PDB file of C-alpha atoms in Angstrom:
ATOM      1  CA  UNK R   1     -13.048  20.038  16.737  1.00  0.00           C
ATOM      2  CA  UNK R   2     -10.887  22.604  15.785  1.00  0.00           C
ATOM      3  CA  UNK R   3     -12.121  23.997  12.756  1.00  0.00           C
ATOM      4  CA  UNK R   4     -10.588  28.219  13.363  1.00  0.00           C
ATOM      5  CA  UNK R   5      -7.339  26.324  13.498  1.00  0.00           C
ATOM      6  CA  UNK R   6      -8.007  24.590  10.021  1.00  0.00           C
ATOM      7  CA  UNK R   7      -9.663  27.885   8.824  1.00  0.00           C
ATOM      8  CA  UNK R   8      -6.108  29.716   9.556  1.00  0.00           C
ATOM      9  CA  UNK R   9      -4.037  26.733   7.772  1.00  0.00           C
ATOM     10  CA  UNK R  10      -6.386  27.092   4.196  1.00  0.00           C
ATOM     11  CA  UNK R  11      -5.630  30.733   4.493  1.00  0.00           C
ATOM     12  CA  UNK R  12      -1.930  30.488   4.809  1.00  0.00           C
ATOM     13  CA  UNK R  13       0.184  29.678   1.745  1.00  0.00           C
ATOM     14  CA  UNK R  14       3.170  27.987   3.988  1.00  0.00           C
ATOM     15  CA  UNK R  15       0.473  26.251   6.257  1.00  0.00           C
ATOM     16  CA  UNK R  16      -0.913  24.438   3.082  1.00  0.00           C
ATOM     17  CA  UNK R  17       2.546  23.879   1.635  1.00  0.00           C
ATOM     18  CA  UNK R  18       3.757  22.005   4.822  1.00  0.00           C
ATOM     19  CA  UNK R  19       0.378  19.460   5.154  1.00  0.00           C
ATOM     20  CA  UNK R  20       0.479  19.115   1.352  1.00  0.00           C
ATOM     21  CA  UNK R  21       3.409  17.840   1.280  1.00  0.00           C
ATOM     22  CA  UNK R  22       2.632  15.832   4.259  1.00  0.00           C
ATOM     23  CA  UNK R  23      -0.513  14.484   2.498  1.00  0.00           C
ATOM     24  CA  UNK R  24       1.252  13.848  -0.648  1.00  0.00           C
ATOM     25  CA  UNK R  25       3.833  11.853   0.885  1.00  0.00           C
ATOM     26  CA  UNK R  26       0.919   9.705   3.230  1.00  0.00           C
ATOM     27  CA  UNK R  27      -1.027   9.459   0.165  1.00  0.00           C
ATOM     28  CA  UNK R  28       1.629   7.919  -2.359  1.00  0.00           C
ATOM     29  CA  UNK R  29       2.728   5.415   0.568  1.00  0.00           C
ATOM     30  CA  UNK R  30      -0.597   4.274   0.955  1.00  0.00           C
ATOM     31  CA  UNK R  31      -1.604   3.789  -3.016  1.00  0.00           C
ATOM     32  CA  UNK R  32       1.720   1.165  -3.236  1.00  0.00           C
ATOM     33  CA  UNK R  33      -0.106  -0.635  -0.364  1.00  0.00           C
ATOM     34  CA  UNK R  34      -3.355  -0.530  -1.825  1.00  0.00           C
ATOM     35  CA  UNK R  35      -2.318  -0.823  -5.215  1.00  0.00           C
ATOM     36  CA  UNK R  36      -0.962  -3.949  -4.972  1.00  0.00           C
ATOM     37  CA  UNK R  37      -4.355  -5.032  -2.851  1.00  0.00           C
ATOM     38  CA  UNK R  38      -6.479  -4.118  -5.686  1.00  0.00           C
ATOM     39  CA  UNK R  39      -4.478  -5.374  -8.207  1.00  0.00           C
ATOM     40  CA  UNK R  40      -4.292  -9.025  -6.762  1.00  0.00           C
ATOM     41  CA  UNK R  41      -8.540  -8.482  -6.178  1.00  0.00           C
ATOM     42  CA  UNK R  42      -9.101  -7.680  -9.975  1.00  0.00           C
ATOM     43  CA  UNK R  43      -6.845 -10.162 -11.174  1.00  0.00           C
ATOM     44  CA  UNK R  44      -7.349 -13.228  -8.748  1.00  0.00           C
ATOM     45  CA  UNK R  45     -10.362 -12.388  -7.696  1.00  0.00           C
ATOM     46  CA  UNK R  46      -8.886 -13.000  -4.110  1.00  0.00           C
ATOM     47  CA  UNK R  47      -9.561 -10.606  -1.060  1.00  0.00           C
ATOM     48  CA  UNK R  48      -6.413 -10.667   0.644  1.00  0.00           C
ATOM     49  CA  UNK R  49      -6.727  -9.800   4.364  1.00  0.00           C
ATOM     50  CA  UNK R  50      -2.998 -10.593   4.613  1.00  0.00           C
ATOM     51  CA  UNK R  51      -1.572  -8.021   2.829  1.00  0.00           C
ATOM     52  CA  UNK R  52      -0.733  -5.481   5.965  1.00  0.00           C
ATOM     53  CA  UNK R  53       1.347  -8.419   6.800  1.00  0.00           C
ATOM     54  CA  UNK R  54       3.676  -8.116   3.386  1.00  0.00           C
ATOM     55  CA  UNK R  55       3.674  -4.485   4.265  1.00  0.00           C
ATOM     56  CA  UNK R  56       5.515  -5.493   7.515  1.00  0.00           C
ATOM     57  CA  UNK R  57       7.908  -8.195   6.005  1.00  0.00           C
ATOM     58  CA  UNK R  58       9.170  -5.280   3.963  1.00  0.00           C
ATOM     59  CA  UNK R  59       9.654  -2.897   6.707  1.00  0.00           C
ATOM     60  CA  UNK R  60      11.207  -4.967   8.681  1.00  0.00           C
ATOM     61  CA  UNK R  61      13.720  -6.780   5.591  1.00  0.00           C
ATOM     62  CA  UNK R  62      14.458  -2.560   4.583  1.00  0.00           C
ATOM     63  CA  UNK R  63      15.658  -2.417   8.240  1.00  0.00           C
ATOM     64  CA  UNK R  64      17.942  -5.860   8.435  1.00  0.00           C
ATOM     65  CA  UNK R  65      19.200  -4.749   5.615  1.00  0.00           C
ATOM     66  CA  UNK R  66      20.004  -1.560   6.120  1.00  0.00           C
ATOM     67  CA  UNK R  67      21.370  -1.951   9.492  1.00  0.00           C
ATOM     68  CA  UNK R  68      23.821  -4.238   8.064  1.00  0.00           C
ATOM     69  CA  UNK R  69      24.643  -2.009   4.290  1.00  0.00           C
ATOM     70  CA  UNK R  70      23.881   1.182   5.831  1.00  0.00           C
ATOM     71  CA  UNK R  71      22.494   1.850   1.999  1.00  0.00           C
ATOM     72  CA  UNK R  72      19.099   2.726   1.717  1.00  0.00           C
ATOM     73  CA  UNK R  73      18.602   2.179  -1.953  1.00  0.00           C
ATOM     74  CA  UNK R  74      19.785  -1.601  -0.770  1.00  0.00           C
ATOM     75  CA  UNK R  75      17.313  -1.728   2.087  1.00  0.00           C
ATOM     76  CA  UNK R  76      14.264  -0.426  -0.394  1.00  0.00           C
ATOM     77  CA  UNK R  77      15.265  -3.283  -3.095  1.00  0.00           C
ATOM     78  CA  UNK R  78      15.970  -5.949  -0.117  1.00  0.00           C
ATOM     79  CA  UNK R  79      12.382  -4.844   1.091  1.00  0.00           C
ATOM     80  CA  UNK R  80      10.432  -5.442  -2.131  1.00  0.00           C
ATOM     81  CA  UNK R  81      12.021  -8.312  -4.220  1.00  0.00           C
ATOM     82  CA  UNK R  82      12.128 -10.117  -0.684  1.00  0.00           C
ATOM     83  CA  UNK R  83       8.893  -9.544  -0.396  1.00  0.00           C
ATOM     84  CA  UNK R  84       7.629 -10.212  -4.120  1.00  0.00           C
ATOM     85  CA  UNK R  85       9.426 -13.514  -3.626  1.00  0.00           C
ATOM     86  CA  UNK R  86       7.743 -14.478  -0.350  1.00  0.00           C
ATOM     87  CA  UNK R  87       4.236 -13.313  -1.936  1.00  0.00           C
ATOM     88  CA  UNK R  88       5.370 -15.640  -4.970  1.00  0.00           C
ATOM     89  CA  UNK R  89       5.791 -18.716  -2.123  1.00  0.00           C
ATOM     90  CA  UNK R  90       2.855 -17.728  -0.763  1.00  0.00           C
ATOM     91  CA  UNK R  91       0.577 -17.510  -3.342  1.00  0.00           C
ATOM     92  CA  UNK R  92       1.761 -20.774  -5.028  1.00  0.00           C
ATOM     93  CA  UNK R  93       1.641 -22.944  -1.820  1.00  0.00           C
ATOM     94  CA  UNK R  94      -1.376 -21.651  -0.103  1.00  0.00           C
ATOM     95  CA  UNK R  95      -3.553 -19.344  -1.523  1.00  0.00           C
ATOM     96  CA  UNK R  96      -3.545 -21.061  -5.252  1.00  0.00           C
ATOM     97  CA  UNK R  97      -5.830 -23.804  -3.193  1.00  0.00           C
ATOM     98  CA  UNK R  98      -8.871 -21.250  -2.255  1.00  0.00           C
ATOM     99  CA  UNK R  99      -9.330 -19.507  -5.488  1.00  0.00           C
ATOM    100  CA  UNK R 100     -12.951 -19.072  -6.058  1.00  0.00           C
ATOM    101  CA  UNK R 101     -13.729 -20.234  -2.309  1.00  0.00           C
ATOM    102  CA  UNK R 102     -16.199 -18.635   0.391  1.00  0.00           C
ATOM    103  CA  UNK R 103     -14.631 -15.247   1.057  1.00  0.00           C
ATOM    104  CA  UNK R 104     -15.353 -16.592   4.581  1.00  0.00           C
ATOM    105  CA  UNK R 105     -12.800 -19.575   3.559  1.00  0.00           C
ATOM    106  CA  UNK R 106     -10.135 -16.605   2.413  1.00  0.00           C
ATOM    107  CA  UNK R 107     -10.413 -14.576   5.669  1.00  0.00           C
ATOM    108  CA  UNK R 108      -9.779 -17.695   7.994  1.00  0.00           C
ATOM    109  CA  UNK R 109      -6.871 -18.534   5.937  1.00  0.00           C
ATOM    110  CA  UNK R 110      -5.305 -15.119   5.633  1.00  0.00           C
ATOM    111  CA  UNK R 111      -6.409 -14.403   9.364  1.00  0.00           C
ATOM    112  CA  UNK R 112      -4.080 -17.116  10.341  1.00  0.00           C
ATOM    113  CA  UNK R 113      -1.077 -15.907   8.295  1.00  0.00           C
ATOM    114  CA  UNK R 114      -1.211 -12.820  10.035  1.00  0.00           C
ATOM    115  CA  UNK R 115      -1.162 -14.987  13.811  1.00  0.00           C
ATOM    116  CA  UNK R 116       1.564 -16.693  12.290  1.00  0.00           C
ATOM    117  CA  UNK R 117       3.437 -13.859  10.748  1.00  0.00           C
ATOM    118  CA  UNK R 118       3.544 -11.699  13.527  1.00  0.00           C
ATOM    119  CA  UNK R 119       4.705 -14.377  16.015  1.00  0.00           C
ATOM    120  CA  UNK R 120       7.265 -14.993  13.360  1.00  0.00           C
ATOM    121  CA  UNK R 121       8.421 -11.342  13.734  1.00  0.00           C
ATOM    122  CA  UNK R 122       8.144 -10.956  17.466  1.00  0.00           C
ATOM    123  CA  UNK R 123      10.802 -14.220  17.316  1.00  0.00           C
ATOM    124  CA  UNK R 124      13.012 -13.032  14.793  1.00  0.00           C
ATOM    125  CA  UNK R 125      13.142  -9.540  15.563  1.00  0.00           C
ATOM    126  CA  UNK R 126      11.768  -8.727  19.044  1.00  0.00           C
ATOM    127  CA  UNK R 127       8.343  -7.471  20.159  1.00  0.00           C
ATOM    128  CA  UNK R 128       9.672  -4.060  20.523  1.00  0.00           C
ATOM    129  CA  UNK R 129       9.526  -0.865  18.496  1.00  0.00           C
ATOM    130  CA  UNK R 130      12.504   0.128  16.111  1.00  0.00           C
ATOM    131  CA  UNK R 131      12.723   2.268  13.731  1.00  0.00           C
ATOM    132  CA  UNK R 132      15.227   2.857  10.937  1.00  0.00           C
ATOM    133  CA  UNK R 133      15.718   6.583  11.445  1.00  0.00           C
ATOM    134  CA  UNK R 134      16.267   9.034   8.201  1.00  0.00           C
ATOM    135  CA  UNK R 135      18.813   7.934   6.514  1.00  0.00           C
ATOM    136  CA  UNK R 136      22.357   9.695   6.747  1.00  0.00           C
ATOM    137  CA  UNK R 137      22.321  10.804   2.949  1.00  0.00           C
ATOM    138  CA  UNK R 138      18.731  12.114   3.329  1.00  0.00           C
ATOM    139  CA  UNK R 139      19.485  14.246   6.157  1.00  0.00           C
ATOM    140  CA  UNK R 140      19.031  17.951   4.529  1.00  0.00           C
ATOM    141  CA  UNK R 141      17.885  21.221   4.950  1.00  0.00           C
ATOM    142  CA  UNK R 142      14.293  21.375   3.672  1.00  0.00           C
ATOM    143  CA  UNK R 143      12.910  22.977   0.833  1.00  0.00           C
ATOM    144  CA  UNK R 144      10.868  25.871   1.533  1.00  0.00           C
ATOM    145  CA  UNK R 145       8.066  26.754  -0.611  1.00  0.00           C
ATOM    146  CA  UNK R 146       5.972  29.725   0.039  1.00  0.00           C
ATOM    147  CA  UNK R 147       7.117  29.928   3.585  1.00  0.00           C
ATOM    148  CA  UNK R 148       5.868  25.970   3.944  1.00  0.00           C
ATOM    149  CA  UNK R 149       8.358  23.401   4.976  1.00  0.00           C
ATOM    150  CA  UNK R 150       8.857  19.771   2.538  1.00  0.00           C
ATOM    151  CA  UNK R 151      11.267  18.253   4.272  1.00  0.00           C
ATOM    152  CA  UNK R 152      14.211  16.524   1.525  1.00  0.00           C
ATOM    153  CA  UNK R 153      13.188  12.856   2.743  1.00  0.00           C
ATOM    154  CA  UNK R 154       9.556  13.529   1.938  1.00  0.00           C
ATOM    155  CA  UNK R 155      10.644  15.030  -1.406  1.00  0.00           C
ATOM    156  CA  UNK R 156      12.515  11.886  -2.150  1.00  0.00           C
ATOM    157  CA  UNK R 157       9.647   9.443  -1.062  1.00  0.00           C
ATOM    158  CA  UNK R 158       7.206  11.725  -3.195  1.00  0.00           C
ATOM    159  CA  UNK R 159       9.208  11.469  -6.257  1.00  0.00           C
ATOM    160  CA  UNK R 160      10.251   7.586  -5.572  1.00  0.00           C
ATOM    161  CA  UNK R 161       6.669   6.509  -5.011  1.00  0.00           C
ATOM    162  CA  UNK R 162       5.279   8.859  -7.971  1.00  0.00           C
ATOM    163  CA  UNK R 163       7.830   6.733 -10.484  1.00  0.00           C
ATOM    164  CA  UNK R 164       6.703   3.496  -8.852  1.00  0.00           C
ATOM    165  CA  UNK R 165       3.097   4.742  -9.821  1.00  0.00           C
ATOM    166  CA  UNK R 166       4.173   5.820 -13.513  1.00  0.00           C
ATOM    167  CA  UNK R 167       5.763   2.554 -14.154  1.00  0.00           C
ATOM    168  CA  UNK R 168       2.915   0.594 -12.977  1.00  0.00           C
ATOM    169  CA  UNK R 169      -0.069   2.603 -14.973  1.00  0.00           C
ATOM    170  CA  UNK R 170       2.572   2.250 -18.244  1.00  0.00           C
ATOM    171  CA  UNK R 171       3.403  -1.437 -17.228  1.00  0.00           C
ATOM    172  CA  UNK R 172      -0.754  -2.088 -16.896  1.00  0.00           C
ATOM    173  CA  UNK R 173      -1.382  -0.438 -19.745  1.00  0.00           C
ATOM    174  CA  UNK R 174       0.908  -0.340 -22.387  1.00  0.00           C
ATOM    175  CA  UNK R 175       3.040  -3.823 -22.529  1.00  0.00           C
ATOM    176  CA  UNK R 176       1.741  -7.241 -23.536  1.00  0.00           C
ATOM    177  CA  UNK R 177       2.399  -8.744 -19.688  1.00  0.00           C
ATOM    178  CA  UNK R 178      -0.498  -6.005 -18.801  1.00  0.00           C
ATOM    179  CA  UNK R 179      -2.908  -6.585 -21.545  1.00  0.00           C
ATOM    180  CA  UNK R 180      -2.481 -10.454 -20.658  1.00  0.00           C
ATOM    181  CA  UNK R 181      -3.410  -9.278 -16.930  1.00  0.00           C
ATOM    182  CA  UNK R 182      -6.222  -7.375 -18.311  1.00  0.00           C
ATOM    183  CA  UNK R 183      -7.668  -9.698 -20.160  1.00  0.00           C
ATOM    184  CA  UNK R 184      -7.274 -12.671 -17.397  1.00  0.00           C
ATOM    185  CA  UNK R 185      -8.954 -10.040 -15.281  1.00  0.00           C
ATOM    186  CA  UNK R 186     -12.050  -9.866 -17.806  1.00  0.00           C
ATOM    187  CA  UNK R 187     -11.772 -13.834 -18.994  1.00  0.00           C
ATOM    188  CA  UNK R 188      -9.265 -15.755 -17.521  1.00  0.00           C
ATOM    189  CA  UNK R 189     -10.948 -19.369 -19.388  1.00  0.00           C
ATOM    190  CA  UNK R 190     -10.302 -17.307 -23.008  1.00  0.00           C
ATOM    191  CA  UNK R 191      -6.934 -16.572 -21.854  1.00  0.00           C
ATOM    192  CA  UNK R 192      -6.300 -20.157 -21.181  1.00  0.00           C
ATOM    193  CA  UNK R 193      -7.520 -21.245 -24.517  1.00  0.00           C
ATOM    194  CA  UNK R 194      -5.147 -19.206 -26.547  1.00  0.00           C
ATOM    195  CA  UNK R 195      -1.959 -21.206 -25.066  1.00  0.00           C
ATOM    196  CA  UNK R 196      -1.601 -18.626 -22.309  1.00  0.00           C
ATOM    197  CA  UNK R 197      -0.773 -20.144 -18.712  1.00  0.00           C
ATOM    198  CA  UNK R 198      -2.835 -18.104 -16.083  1.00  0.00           C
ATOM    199  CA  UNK R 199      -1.058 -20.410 -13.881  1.00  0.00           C
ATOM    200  CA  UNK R 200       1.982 -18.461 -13.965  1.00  0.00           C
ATOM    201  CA  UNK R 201      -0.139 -15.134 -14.844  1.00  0.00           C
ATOM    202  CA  UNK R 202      -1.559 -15.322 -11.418  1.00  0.00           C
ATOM    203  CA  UNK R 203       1.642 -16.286  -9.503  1.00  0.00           C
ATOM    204  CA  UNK R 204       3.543 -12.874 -11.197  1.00  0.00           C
ATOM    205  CA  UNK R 205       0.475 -10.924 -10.302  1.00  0.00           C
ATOM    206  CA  UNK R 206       1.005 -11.837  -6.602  1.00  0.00           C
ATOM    207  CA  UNK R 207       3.980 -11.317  -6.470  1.00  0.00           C
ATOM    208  CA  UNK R 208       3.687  -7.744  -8.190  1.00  0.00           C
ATOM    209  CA  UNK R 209       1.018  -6.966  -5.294  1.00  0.00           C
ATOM    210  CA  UNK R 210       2.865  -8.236  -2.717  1.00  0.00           C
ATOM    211  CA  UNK R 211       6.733  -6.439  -4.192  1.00  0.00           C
ATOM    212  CA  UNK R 212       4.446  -3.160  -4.317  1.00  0.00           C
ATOM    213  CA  UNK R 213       3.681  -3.542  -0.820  1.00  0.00           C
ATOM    214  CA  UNK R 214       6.895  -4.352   0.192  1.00  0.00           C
ATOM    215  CA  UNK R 215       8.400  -1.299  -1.119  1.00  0.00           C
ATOM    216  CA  UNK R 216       5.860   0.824   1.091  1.00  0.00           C
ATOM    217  CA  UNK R 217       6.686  -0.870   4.108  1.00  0.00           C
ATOM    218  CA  UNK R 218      10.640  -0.641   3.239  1.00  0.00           C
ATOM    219  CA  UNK R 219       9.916   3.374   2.277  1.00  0.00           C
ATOM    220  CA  UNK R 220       8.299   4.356   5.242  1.00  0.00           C
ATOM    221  CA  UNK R 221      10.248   2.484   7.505  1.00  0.00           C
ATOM    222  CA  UNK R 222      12.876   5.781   8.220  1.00  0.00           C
ATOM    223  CA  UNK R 223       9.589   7.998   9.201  1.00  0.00           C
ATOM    224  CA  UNK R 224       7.271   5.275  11.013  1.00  0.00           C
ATOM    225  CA  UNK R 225       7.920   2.672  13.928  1.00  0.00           C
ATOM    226  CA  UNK R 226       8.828  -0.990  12.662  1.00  0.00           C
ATOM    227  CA  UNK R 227       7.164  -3.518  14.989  1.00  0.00           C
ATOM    228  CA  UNK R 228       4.981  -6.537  14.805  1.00  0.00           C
ATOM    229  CA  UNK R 229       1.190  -6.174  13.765  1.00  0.00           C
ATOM    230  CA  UNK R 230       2.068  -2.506  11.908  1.00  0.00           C
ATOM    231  CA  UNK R 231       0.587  -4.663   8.872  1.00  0.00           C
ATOM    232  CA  UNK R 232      -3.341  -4.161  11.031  1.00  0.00           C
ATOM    233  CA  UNK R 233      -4.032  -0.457  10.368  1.00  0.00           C
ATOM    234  CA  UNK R 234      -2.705  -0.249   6.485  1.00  0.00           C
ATOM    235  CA  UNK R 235      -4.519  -2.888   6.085  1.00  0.00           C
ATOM    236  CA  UNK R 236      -7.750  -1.208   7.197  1.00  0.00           C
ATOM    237  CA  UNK R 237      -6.541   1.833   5.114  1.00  0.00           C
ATOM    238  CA  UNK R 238      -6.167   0.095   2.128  1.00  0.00           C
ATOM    239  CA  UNK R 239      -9.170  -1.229   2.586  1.00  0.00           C
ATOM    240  CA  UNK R 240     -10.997   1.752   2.645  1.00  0.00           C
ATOM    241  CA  UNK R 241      -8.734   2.875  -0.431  1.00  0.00           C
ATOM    242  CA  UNK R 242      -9.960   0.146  -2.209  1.00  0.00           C
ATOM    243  CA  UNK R 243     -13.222   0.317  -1.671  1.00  0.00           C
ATOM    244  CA  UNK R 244     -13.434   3.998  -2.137  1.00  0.00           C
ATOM    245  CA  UNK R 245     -11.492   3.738  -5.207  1.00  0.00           C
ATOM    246  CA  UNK R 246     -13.263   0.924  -6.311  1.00  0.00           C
ATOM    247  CA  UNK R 247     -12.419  -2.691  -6.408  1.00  0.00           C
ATOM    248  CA  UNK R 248      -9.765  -3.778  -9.278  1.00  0.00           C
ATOM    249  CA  UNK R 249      -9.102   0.085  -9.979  1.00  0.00           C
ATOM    250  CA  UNK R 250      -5.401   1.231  -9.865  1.00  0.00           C
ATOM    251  CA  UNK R 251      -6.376   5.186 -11.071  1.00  0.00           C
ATOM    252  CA  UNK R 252      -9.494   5.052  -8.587  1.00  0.00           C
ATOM    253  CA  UNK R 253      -6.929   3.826  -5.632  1.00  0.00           C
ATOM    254  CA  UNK R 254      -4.805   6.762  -6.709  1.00  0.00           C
ATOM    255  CA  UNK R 255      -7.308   9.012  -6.335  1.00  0.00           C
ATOM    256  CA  UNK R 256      -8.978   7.431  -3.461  1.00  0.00           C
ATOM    257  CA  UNK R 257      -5.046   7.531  -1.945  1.00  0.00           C
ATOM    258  CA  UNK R 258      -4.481  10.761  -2.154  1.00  0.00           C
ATOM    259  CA  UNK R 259      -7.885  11.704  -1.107  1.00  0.00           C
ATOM    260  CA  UNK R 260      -7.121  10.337   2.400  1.00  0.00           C
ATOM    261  CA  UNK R 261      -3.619  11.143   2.434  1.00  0.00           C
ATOM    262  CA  UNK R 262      -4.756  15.037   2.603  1.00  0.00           C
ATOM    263  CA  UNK R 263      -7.669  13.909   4.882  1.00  0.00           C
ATOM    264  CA  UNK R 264      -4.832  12.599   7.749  1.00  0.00           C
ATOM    265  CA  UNK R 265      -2.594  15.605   7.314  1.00  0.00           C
ATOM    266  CA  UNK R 266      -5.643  18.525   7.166  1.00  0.00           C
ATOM    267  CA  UNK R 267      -7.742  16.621   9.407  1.00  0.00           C
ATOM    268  CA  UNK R 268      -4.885  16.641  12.232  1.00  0.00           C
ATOM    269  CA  UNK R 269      -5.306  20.031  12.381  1.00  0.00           C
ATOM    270  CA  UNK R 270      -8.853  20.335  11.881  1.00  0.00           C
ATOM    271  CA  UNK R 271     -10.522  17.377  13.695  1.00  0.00           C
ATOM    272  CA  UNK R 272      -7.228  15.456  15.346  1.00  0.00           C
ATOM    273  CA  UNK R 273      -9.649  13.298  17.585  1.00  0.00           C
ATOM    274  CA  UNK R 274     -11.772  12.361  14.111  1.00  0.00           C
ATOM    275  CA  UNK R 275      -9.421  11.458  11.557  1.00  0.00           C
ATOM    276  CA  UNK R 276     -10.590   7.652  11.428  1.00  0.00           C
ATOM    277  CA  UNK R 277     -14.113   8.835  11.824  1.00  0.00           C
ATOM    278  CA  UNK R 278     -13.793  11.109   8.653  1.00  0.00           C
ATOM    279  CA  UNK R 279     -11.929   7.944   6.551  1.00  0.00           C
ATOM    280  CA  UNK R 280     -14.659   5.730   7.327  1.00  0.00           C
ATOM    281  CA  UNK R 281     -17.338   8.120   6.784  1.00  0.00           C
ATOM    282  CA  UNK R 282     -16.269   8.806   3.081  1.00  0.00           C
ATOM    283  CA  UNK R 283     -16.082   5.233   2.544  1.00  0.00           C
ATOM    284  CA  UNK R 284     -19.783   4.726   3.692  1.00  0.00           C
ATOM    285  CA  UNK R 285     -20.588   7.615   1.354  1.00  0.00           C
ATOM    286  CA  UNK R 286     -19.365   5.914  -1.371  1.00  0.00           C
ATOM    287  CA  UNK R 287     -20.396   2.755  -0.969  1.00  0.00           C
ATOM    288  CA  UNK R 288     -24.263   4.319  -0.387  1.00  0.00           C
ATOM    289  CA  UNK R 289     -23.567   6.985  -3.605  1.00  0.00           C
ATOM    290  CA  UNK R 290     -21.358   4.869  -5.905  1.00  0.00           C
ATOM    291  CA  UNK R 291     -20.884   1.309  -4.503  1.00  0.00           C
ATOM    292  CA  UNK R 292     -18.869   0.554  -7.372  1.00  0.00           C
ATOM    293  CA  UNK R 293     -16.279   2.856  -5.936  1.00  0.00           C
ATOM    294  CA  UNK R 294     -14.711   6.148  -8.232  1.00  0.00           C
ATOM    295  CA  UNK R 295     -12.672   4.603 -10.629  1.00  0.00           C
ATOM    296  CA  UNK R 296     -14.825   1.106 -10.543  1.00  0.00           C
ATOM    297  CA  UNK R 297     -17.023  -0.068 -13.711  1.00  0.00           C
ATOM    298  CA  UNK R 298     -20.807  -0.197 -12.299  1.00  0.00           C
ATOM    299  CA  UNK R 299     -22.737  -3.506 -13.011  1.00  0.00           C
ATOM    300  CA  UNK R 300     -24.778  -3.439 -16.075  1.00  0.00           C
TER     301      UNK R 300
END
């Protein structure tokens, strides 16, 4: 532990600038991911242990991409509507058939699209680590902020992934393709009976989730190494966004997001050998104080 060097940080305006910033930008990265989880759980009702893996197809479709365009703006589109698309293939020739199946039956299937996606990637792409690098155009002096350093790239993937988050609460909430998602959420057989196809509800749902976490994967890839099985451990993070947040939740996994976002970057400093520790001891708080999770509705 090294809780004098935390103590200094909180009392040091440029100290808390610098791992804000560094929180913020973990945190919003982390909410596409588990956005996109949650959203596919509330809608489908489907616990997908494969979506680290659309995570990585992103990454690793910003950096083709990129590497041939040089154009990040490129790479980040290539990353998600690739993505969305494969999610859409995905979801339509696989995991339509285990709706409403043993969640034991979803794990062995998903389990074995990971095997078979990261093989996939170690062929195509090598077994090695790459990484994209900051982009030429991002490369910037930093802002400075009370002393604290935000680097410009963080900045940018702060404000990208913030818009991303608008769009998606306004898209959720305010046009008829989200109150159709709501309601197939709530009653999917009423949904059906007023002419609606849930068929093609679910498939654009998927895809949504998966799109979302394409774009993390394809935004991070500049400031985190690319390489087969990086889907794992955002997987286990999302998980514990999800459940913290609450299952089906999109403003409890933005809460629950940023929550461990500043958690990482603070507990670096404070407790660097406890940071996983600390994430999975909130998340068995929860779940013994609130199983329903912040932002989830508790059973009547």
């Amino acid at each position: 532990m090294e809780l004098a060097e935390l103590g200094e940080c909180l009392s040091s305006v440029s100290c808390i600038v610098t791992q804000s910033a560094a929180g913020l930008t973990i945190g919003m990265l982390l909410f596409l991911v588990a956005s996109g989880l949650t959203l596919i759980f509330g809608v489908l009702g489907l616990v997908n242990f494969a979506h680290g893996s659309l995570y990585m197809i992103g990454a690793y479709l910003a950096l083709t991409v990129h590497g041939a365009t040089q154009s990040f703006a490129l790479a980040v589109v290539a990353g998600t509507l690739g993505t969305a698309l494969f999610g859409l293939f995905f979801e339509r020739f696989l995991l339509s058939r285990i709706y409403g199946r043993d969640v034991l039956m979803q794990l062995l299937v998903c389990y074995a699209v990971i095997l078979i996606l990261d093989d996939l990637v170690k062929i195509i792409w090598g077994a090695d680590f790459r990484s994209m690098g900051v982009p030429e155009e991002f490369r910037r002096p930093p802002f400075i902020i009370g002393g604290g350093i935000v680097p410009y790239f963080y900045a940018i993937l702060f404000a990208i992934t913030a818009a991303i988050a608008v769009l998606l609460a306004w898209g959720m909430g305010r046009t008829r393709f989200g109150r159709i998602v709501r309601a197939a959420a709530i009653n999917p057989g009423m949904v059906g009976a007023l002419g609606i196809n849930t068929t093609v509800i679910y498939a654009a749902v998927f895809a949504i989730g998966a799109g979302l976490a394409g774009a993390a994967g394809a935004l991070s890839a500049p400031i985190r190494s690319v390489v087969a099985g990086a889907g794992v451990s955002i997987l286990i993070e999302s998980f514990i966004v999800t459940v913290i947040g609450g299952m089906g939740s999109i403003g409890g996994a933005l809460a629950a997001a940023l929550i461990l976002g500043f958690t990482r970057s603070f507990g670096s400093i404070g407790f660097p050998l406890f940071v996983e520790g600390a994430m999975f001891a909130m998340m068995a708080l929860v779940l013994l104080l609130r199983p329903s999770g912040l932002g989830g509705k508790r059973p009547s």
